[in-house]
Amino acid sequence: MPDDEKLDVTTEDAVAEAEEVFEETTETAADEVVEETAEAAEDAVAEQPAVVEQPAPAPAPARQLSQKAWIALCCAALVIGLVLGKFVLGGSSAKMGSFAGRTSITEAELDQPVATLVYKGTKETITSREIILQTSSLEASKDEEGNYCLPSADSILSVARNRIIDREAESRGLTATDEEIAAFAKDNLGSSDYASIGQAYGLDEASVIEILRSSASMQKLRAEVVGTETPVMPQAPAELAEGADATAQTAEYADYIISLVGDEWDATAGKWAAPDGPYAVALANYEISAKGASYEAAYAAYYVAYQQYTEQASAASTAWTNYVNTLLANASITISTLTA
C-alpha cells in the first residue's frame, strides 16, 4: 500500500474489522488460561469419590501461568470486546514511520510511531518499543541480525485499548499508588519483588512496574464502574482421605458448610434460617448440624456457592465490558503495519 494511501471505513465496518483483527489475540490468550485451568480441574474431578453426583465446577488451581497468559491477565484484566470509532489500517503521515513492504525494524527505528491514537480529541503516538516491552525485553525480542519484528495490528490495538483505560482511570483520580501496585503484585503474583518477577517472565523491571500499575489502576476503575467488589471464587472442601466414607459426619465439614452459607444458617437455632434458601434447598436431603456434616453435603454446598460465583462474575464482567466499549467507541486509530 503506498505511503500516502489510507483505508478509511465507516464506524460499522471499523468495528467488524477491528474485532476480527483483535479476536485471535484475545481468544489465544484466553484459551491458554482456560486450557491450563481445565486440565487441573479434570484431574481434581477425577479424584473425587464416585458417590458425589453433582458435576464438579472448575476450581482454580495454584499453577504458574505461561508468560503469554500472565501478560493477558495483567494487561487485559477482564476487558472483553473492541469497538473503535474509526479504524485505519496502513495509514501513514510525515510523523509516522514508513514501514511499507517490511516485517522487521532496526533498533534505531524502535521509537518511530507505528500508530496514532486519538481519544477525546487528544492525539498520541504508539511506538514499537512500547509494544515490545509489554510482553518481553528488548534483548529477548532481538533476532540474530539485531532487528525486531514489526508489531502486529492486534498488539498495537491492545496497547491502544489499555492506554485509553489508563487515561480514564487517571481522569477519575484512580491511578494506582506505589503502595497499591505492591499490594496488587503480592495479591496476584505472590511477590512485590519486581526484578524477580521480570526475570521469571522475561521482562525488565520498569516494564513489570508499568504493567502492574496499569492493571492495578484498571482494577480500581472497574470497582468504581461496576459498583460491586469482584466476587471471590469459593474454595472446595478438603478432599477425603483415601478409603474414607463420603457419608461420614465430621465437624470439619460442618464448619466448612456453616462458614460457606453465611446468614442462611441460624447458628442459635442450629438449622437453616429459611427453608427456601438456595443452600437449604440443595442440602435438604443431607443431615447437617453444628457438630457434623458429610463430605457429600459439603461438596453439594460448594457446588451452590460456585454457581452463585459464576453468575455474579458474569454480571460484573458484562457491566465492565459495556462500559469499556463506550470508551473505545470514542477513539480512532491509524496503524502503519503489514502484520495482522
Tab-separated table of C-alpha atoms in Angstrom:
chain	number	residue	atom	x	y	z
A	1	MET	CA	0.000	0.000	0.000
A	2	PRO	CA	1.508	3.411	-0.934
A	3	ASP	CA	2.660	5.583	1.963
A	4	ASP	CA	0.038	8.223	1.303
A	5	GLU	CA	-2.867	5.795	0.958
A	6	LYS	CA	-5.337	5.126	3.768
A	7	LEU	CA	-8.145	2.678	4.075
A	8	ASP	CA	-10.877	4.760	5.663
A	9	VAL	CA	-14.018	2.969	6.734
A	10	THR	CA	-17.315	3.680	8.427
A	11	THR	CA	-17.833	3.043	12.125
A	12	GLU	CA	-19.811	-0.138	11.429
A	13	ASP	CA	-17.121	-1.537	9.139
A	14	ALA	CA	-14.438	-0.422	11.548
A	15	VAL	CA	-15.996	-2.349	14.395
A	16	ALA	CA	-16.117	-5.547	12.350
A	17	GLU	CA	-12.559	-5.174	11.105
A	18	ALA	CA	-11.122	-4.216	14.472
A	19	GLU	CA	-12.863	-7.085	16.213
A	20	GLU	CA	-11.603	-9.547	13.602
A	21	VAL	CA	-8.034	-8.320	13.989
A	22	PHE	CA	-8.207	-8.399	17.797
A	23	GLU	CA	-10.116	-11.679	18.120
A	24	GLU	CA	-7.176	-14.014	17.597
A	25	THR	CA	-5.042	-12.482	20.355
A	26	THR	CA	-7.913	-12.394	22.845
A	27	GLU	CA	-9.014	-15.946	22.130
A	28	THR	CA	-5.486	-17.352	22.127
A	29	ALA	CA	-4.599	-15.852	25.491
A	30	ALA	CA	-7.953	-16.748	26.986
A	31	ASP	CA	-7.801	-20.285	25.604
A	32	GLU	CA	-4.420	-20.821	27.182
A	33	VAL	CA	-5.697	-19.789	30.604
A	34	VAL	CA	-8.810	-21.916	30.185
A	35	GLU	CA	-6.843	-24.940	29.000
A	36	GLU	CA	-4.487	-24.783	31.969
A	37	THR	CA	-7.381	-24.419	34.392
A	38	ALA	CA	-9.436	-27.104	32.691
A	39	GLU	CA	-6.607	-29.645	32.789
A	40	ALA	CA	-6.166	-29.198	36.507
A	41	ALA	CA	-9.921	-29.223	37.043
A	42	GLU	CA	-10.226	-32.534	35.201
A	43	ASP	CA	-7.558	-34.039	37.440
A	44	ALA	CA	-9.357	-32.760	40.535
A	45	VAL	CA	-12.719	-34.082	39.386
A	46	ALA	CA	-11.261	-37.486	38.557
A	47	GLU	CA	-10.024	-37.832	42.125
A	48	GLN	CA	-13.443	-37.145	43.693
A	49	PRO	CA	-15.377	-40.104	45.193
A	50	ALA	CA	-17.929	-41.679	42.860
A	51	VAL	CA	-20.759	-41.027	45.346
A	52	VAL	CA	-20.714	-37.292	44.593
A	53	GLU	CA	-23.259	-36.825	41.837
A	54	GLN	CA	-23.061	-33.050	41.311
A	55	PRO	CA	-20.963	-32.080	38.261
A	56	ALA	CA	-17.843	-30.530	39.681
A	57	PRO	CA	-17.179	-26.864	38.881
A	58	ALA	CA	-13.653	-26.000	37.934
A	59	PRO	CA	-11.740	-24.751	40.977
A	60	ALA	CA	-8.803	-22.525	40.155
A	61	PRO	CA	-5.563	-24.380	40.834
A	62	ALA	CA	-2.448	-22.616	42.022
A	63	ARG	CA	-0.477	-23.161	38.855
A	64	GLN	CA	2.094	-20.994	37.167
A	65	LEU	CA	0.730	-19.410	34.029
A	66	SER	CA	2.793	-19.100	30.901
A	67	GLN	CA	4.190	-15.690	30.032
A	68	LYS	CA	1.510	-15.046	27.403
A	69	ALA	CA	-1.294	-15.963	29.769
A	70	TRP	CA	0.119	-13.795	32.558
A	71	ILE	CA	0.516	-10.823	30.252
A	72	ALA	CA	-3.036	-11.293	29.018
A	73	LEU	CA	-4.350	-11.265	32.573
A	74	CYS	CA	-2.319	-8.258	33.666
A	75	CYS	CA	-2.933	-6.162	30.582
A	76	ALA	CA	-6.450	-7.187	29.591
A	77	ALA	CA	-7.833	-7.545	33.121
A	78	LEU	CA	-11.322	-8.636	32.135
A	79	VAL	CA	-11.641	-6.271	29.188
A	80	ILE	CA	-13.610	-8.085	26.504
A	81	GLY	CA	-14.705	-6.753	23.139
A	82	LEU	CA	-13.348	-3.997	20.964
A	83	VAL	CA	-15.111	-1.027	19.437
A	84	LEU	CA	-13.200	1.770	17.741
A	85	GLY	CA	-14.963	4.737	16.254
A	86	LYS	CA	-12.611	4.748	13.275
A	87	PHE	CA	-10.031	2.155	12.289
A	88	VAL	CA	-7.485	2.949	9.593
A	89	LEU	CA	-5.009	0.236	8.603
A	90	GLY	CA	-1.958	1.002	6.521
A	91	GLY	CA	-2.082	4.744	7.049
A	92	SER	CA	0.991	6.926	7.232
A	93	SER	CA	1.948	10.509	7.720
A	94	ALA	CA	5.036	12.645	7.972
A	95	LYS	CA	5.308	11.827	11.657
A	96	MET	CA	4.708	8.099	11.352
A	97	GLY	CA	7.348	5.547	10.421
A	98	SER	CA	7.361	4.315	6.837
A	99	PHE	CA	7.246	0.524	7.012
A	100	ALA	CA	5.672	-0.297	3.647
A	101	GLY	CA	6.688	-3.750	2.468
A	102	ARG	CA	8.582	-4.569	5.679
A	103	THR	CA	8.072	-7.017	8.526
A	104	SER	CA	11.050	-6.053	10.691
A	105	ILE	CA	12.630	-2.894	12.066
A	106	THR	CA	16.055	-1.872	13.273
A	107	GLU	CA	16.977	-0.773	16.783
A	108	ALA	CA	17.175	2.822	15.558
A	109	GLU	CA	13.517	2.621	14.494
A	110	LEU	CA	12.126	1.403	17.816
A	111	ASP	CA	10.933	4.883	18.800
A	112	GLN	CA	9.309	5.703	15.483
A	113	PRO	CA	5.479	5.710	15.737
A	114	VAL	CA	3.671	2.698	14.313
A	115	ALA	CA	0.241	4.058	15.230
A	116	THR	CA	-1.544	7.269	16.085
A	117	LEU	CA	-4.346	7.180	18.647
A	118	VAL	CA	-6.908	9.943	19.055
A	119	TYR	CA	-9.073	9.752	22.170
A	120	LYS	CA	-11.413	12.545	23.216
A	121	GLY	CA	-9.589	14.971	20.971
A	122	THR	CA	-6.104	14.176	22.281
A	123	LYS	CA	-3.638	12.638	19.842
A	124	GLU	CA	-0.915	10.244	20.997
A	125	THR	CA	1.584	8.047	19.201
A	126	ILE	CA	2.450	4.423	19.901
A	127	THR	CA	5.946	3.143	19.222
A	128	SER	CA	7.392	-0.304	18.617
A	129	ARG	CA	9.429	-0.020	21.807
A	130	GLU	CA	6.302	0.427	23.926
A	131	ILE	CA	4.600	-2.558	22.324
A	132	ILE	CA	7.578	-4.901	22.647
A	133	LEU	CA	8.113	-4.008	26.305
A	134	GLN	CA	4.527	-5.009	27.115
A	135	THR	CA	5.386	-8.662	26.524
A	136	SER	CA	9.167	-9.054	26.536
A	137	SER	CA	12.503	-7.347	26.953
A	138	LEU	CA	14.255	-5.720	24.009
A	139	GLU	CA	17.160	-8.114	24.302
A	140	ALA	CA	14.932	-11.179	24.204
A	141	SER	CA	12.990	-9.828	21.214
A	142	LYS	CA	16.040	-9.135	19.074
A	143	ASP	CA	16.754	-11.544	16.204
A	144	GLU	CA	20.161	-12.830	15.135
A	145	GLU	CA	20.716	-9.787	12.955
A	146	GLY	CA	19.838	-7.356	15.739
A	147	ASN	CA	16.435	-6.442	14.296
A	148	TYR	CA	12.910	-6.683	15.718
A	149	CYS	CA	9.621	-7.904	14.299
A	150	LEU	CA	7.320	-5.095	13.253
A	151	PRO	CA	4.470	-5.085	15.814
A	152	SER	CA	1.230	-6.646	14.631
A	153	ALA	CA	-2.047	-4.767	14.385
A	154	ASP	CA	-3.600	-6.720	17.247
A	155	SER	CA	-0.678	-5.940	19.578
A	156	ILE	CA	-0.993	-2.261	18.682
A	157	LEU	CA	-4.732	-2.336	19.357
A	158	SER	CA	-4.114	-3.990	22.722
A	159	VAL	CA	-1.743	-1.207	23.768
A	160	ALA	CA	-4.162	1.437	22.471
A	161	ARG	CA	-7.065	-0.090	24.382
A	162	ASN	CA	-5.145	-0.246	27.643
A	163	ARG	CA	-3.899	3.293	27.200
A	164	ILE	CA	-7.482	4.533	26.812
A	165	ILE	CA	-8.465	2.794	30.039
A	166	ASP	CA	-5.382	4.250	31.748
A	167	ARG	CA	-6.403	7.746	30.668
A	168	GLU	CA	-9.912	7.220	32.013
A	169	ALA	CA	-8.582	5.975	35.357
A	170	GLU	CA	-6.249	8.973	35.521
A	171	SER	CA	-9.078	11.394	34.780
A	172	ARG	CA	-11.020	9.956	37.729
A	173	GLY	CA	-8.041	10.163	40.080
A	174	LEU	CA	-7.742	6.377	40.224
A	175	THR	CA	-4.146	5.886	39.134
A	176	ALA	CA	-2.609	3.282	41.444
A	177	THR	CA	-0.081	4.466	44.039
A	178	ASP	CA	3.228	2.713	44.700
A	179	GLU	CA	1.693	1.018	47.731
A	180	GLU	CA	-1.305	-0.174	45.718
A	181	ILE	CA	0.952	-1.521	42.976
A	182	ALA	CA	2.946	-3.515	45.527
A	183	ALA	CA	-0.244	-4.856	47.109
A	184	PHE	CA	-1.626	-5.811	43.688
A	185	ALA	CA	1.582	-7.664	42.860
A	186	LYS	CA	1.505	-9.600	46.142
A	187	ASP	CA	-2.161	-10.489	45.752
A	188	ASN	CA	-1.855	-11.678	42.163
A	189	LEU	CA	1.731	-12.876	41.832
A	190	GLY	CA	2.691	-13.618	45.408
A	191	SER	CA	5.541	-11.098	45.446
A	192	SER	CA	6.339	-7.421	45.020
A	193	ASP	CA	9.945	-8.100	44.035
A	194	TYR	CA	9.654	-6.568	40.574
A	195	ALA	CA	13.130	-7.619	39.465
A	196	SER	CA	12.406	-11.262	40.260
A	197	ILE	CA	9.017	-11.078	38.538
A	198	GLY	CA	10.659	-9.599	35.473
A	199	GLN	CA	13.282	-12.301	35.425
A	200	ALA	CA	10.610	-15.003	35.638
A	201	TYR	CA	8.581	-13.574	32.761
A	202	GLY	CA	11.296	-12.181	30.512
A	203	LEU	CA	10.564	-8.521	31.259
A	204	ASP	CA	12.676	-5.695	32.580
A	205	GLU	CA	11.794	-4.233	35.973
A	206	ALA	CA	10.429	-0.969	34.590
A	207	SER	CA	8.049	-2.851	32.292
A	208	VAL	CA	6.824	-5.017	35.160
A	209	ILE	CA	6.036	-1.939	37.258
A	210	GLU	CA	4.234	-0.266	34.362
A	211	ILE	CA	2.131	-3.356	33.625
A	212	LEU	CA	1.225	-3.736	37.292
A	213	ARG	CA	0.432	-0.022	37.620
A	214	SER	CA	-1.875	-0.208	34.629
A	215	SER	CA	-3.562	-3.354	35.926
A	216	ALA	CA	-3.994	-2.033	39.465
A	217	SER	CA	-5.445	1.239	38.127
A	218	MET	CA	-7.782	-0.725	35.885
A	219	GLN	CA	-8.927	-2.758	38.871
A	220	LYS	CA	-9.773	0.438	40.781
A	221	LEU	CA	-11.670	1.823	37.787
A	222	ARG	CA	-13.560	-1.422	37.388
A	223	ALA	CA	-14.580	-1.433	41.056
A	224	GLU	CA	-15.920	2.110	40.742
A	225	VAL	CA	-17.760	1.469	37.487
A	226	VAL	CA	-19.257	-1.921	38.288
A	227	GLY	CA	-20.161	-0.794	41.799
A	228	THR	CA	-19.534	-4.159	43.414
A	229	GLU	CA	-16.449	-5.983	44.533
A	230	THR	CA	-15.153	-8.702	42.277
A	231	PRO	CA	-16.687	-11.964	43.545
A	232	VAL	CA	-14.288	-14.411	45.128
A	233	MET	CA	-14.345	-17.977	43.884
A	234	PRO	CA	-15.162	-20.388	46.737
A	235	GLN	CA	-12.669	-22.982	47.882
A	236	ALA	CA	-13.644	-26.627	47.562
A	237	PRO	CA	-13.927	-28.692	50.757
A	238	ALA	CA	-10.911	-30.676	51.880
A	239	GLU	CA	-10.616	-33.927	49.974
A	240	LEU	CA	-11.343	-37.178	51.702
A	241	ALA	CA	-8.520	-39.416	52.791
A	242	GLU	CA	-8.123	-42.477	50.617
A	243	GLY	CA	-10.760	-45.071	51.520
A	244	ALA	CA	-12.711	-42.695	53.775
A	245	ASP	CA	-16.521	-42.746	53.848
A	246	ALA	CA	-18.007	-39.768	51.991
A	247	THR	CA	-21.190	-40.014	54.068
A	248	ALA	CA	-19.448	-39.947	57.449
A	249	GLN	CA	-20.263	-36.957	59.670
A	250	THR	CA	-17.325	-34.758	60.712
A	251	ALA	CA	-17.011	-31.402	62.451
A	252	GLU	CA	-14.617	-30.239	59.737
A	253	TYR	CA	-17.245	-30.432	57.007
A	254	ALA	CA	-19.900	-28.925	59.279
A	255	ASP	CA	-17.645	-25.916	59.899
A	256	TYR	CA	-16.982	-25.650	56.164
A	257	ILE	CA	-20.684	-25.580	55.285
A	258	ILE	CA	-21.698	-23.150	58.028
A	259	SER	CA	-18.884	-20.783	57.080
A	260	LEU	CA	-19.760	-21.014	53.386
A	261	VAL	CA	-23.519	-20.396	53.659
A	262	GLY	CA	-23.255	-17.387	55.981
A	263	ASP	CA	-26.577	-15.879	57.053
A	264	GLU	CA	-28.556	-18.764	55.587
A	265	TRP	CA	-27.623	-20.795	58.669
A	266	ASP	CA	-29.169	-19.876	62.040
A	267	ALA	CA	-26.372	-20.656	64.485
A	268	THR	CA	-28.604	-20.071	67.530
A	269	ALA	CA	-31.319	-22.448	66.387
A	270	GLY	CA	-28.877	-24.841	64.747
A	271	LYS	CA	-30.845	-25.023	61.499
A	272	TRP	CA	-31.489	-23.209	58.229
A	273	ALA	CA	-32.655	-19.633	58.676
A	274	ALA	CA	-35.106	-20.072	55.783
A	275	PRO	CA	-36.167	-23.408	54.263
A	276	ASP	CA	-36.405	-21.952	50.753
A	277	GLY	CA	-32.858	-20.551	50.561
A	278	PRO	CA	-30.582	-21.911	47.794
A	279	TYR	CA	-28.384	-23.829	50.235
A	280	ALA	CA	-31.300	-25.138	52.279
A	281	VAL	CA	-32.977	-26.457	49.117
A	282	ALA	CA	-29.799	-28.039	47.738
A	283	LEU	CA	-28.902	-29.669	51.064
A	284	ALA	CA	-32.423	-30.694	52.115
A	285	ASN	CA	-31.593	-34.399	51.915
A	286	TYR	CA	-28.413	-34.143	53.983
A	287	GLU	CA	-28.153	-34.233	57.768
A	288	ILE	CA	-26.317	-31.121	58.938
A	289	SER	CA	-25.647	-29.760	62.396
A	290	ALA	CA	-23.005	-27.640	64.102
A	291	LYS	CA	-21.325	-30.867	65.185
A	292	GLY	CA	-21.177	-32.756	61.946
A	293	ALA	CA	-21.803	-32.976	58.203
A	294	SER	CA	-20.627	-35.280	55.450
A	295	TYR	CA	-18.253	-34.700	52.594
A	296	GLU	CA	-21.158	-35.215	50.210
A	297	ALA	CA	-23.067	-32.384	51.889
A	298	ALA	CA	-20.012	-30.133	51.886
A	299	TYR	CA	-19.452	-30.689	48.183
A	300	ALA	CA	-23.117	-30.032	47.423
A	301	ALA	CA	-22.805	-26.707	49.278
A	302	TYR	CA	-19.657	-25.906	47.331
A	303	TYR	CA	-21.483	-26.517	44.077
A	304	VAL	CA	-24.183	-23.997	45.044
A	305	ALA	CA	-21.526	-21.451	46.023
A	306	TYR	CA	-19.710	-21.935	42.739
A	307	GLN	CA	-22.897	-21.407	40.736
A	308	GLN	CA	-23.539	-18.161	42.603
A	309	TYR	CA	-19.966	-17.058	41.981
A	310	THR	CA	-20.189	-17.644	38.224
A	311	GLU	CA	-23.465	-15.737	37.985
A	312	GLN	CA	-22.073	-12.750	39.896
A	313	ALA	CA	-18.819	-12.786	37.960
A	314	SER	CA	-20.677	-12.902	34.642
A	315	ALA	CA	-22.897	-9.958	35.572
A	316	ALA	CA	-19.919	-7.876	36.717
A	317	SER	CA	-17.952	-8.761	33.602
A	318	THR	CA	-20.822	-7.749	31.336
A	319	ALA	CA	-21.205	-4.385	33.075
A	320	TRP	CA	-17.462	-3.726	32.804
A	321	THR	CA	-17.322	-4.775	29.158
A	322	ASN	CA	-20.178	-2.494	28.216
A	323	TYR	CA	-18.501	0.425	29.968
A	324	VAL	CA	-15.148	-0.176	28.286
A	325	ASN	CA	-16.772	-0.387	24.883
A	326	THR	CA	-18.327	3.050	25.415
A	327	LEU	CA	-14.800	4.380	25.983
A	328	LEU	CA	-13.348	2.658	22.943
A	329	ALA	CA	-16.164	3.946	20.756
A	330	ASN	CA	-14.748	7.457	21.303
A	331	ALA	CA	-11.363	6.527	19.853
A	332	SER	CA	-9.825	6.435	16.406
A	333	ILE	CA	-6.522	4.860	15.483
A	334	THR	CA	-4.279	4.850	12.441
A	335	ILE	CA	-1.924	1.869	12.188
A	336	SER	CA	1.151	1.520	9.995
A	337	THR	CA	1.982	-2.190	9.806
A	338	LEU	CA	1.694	-5.115	7.421
A	339	THR	CA	1.164	-7.842	10.022
A	340	ALA	CA	-2.193	-8.790	11.473
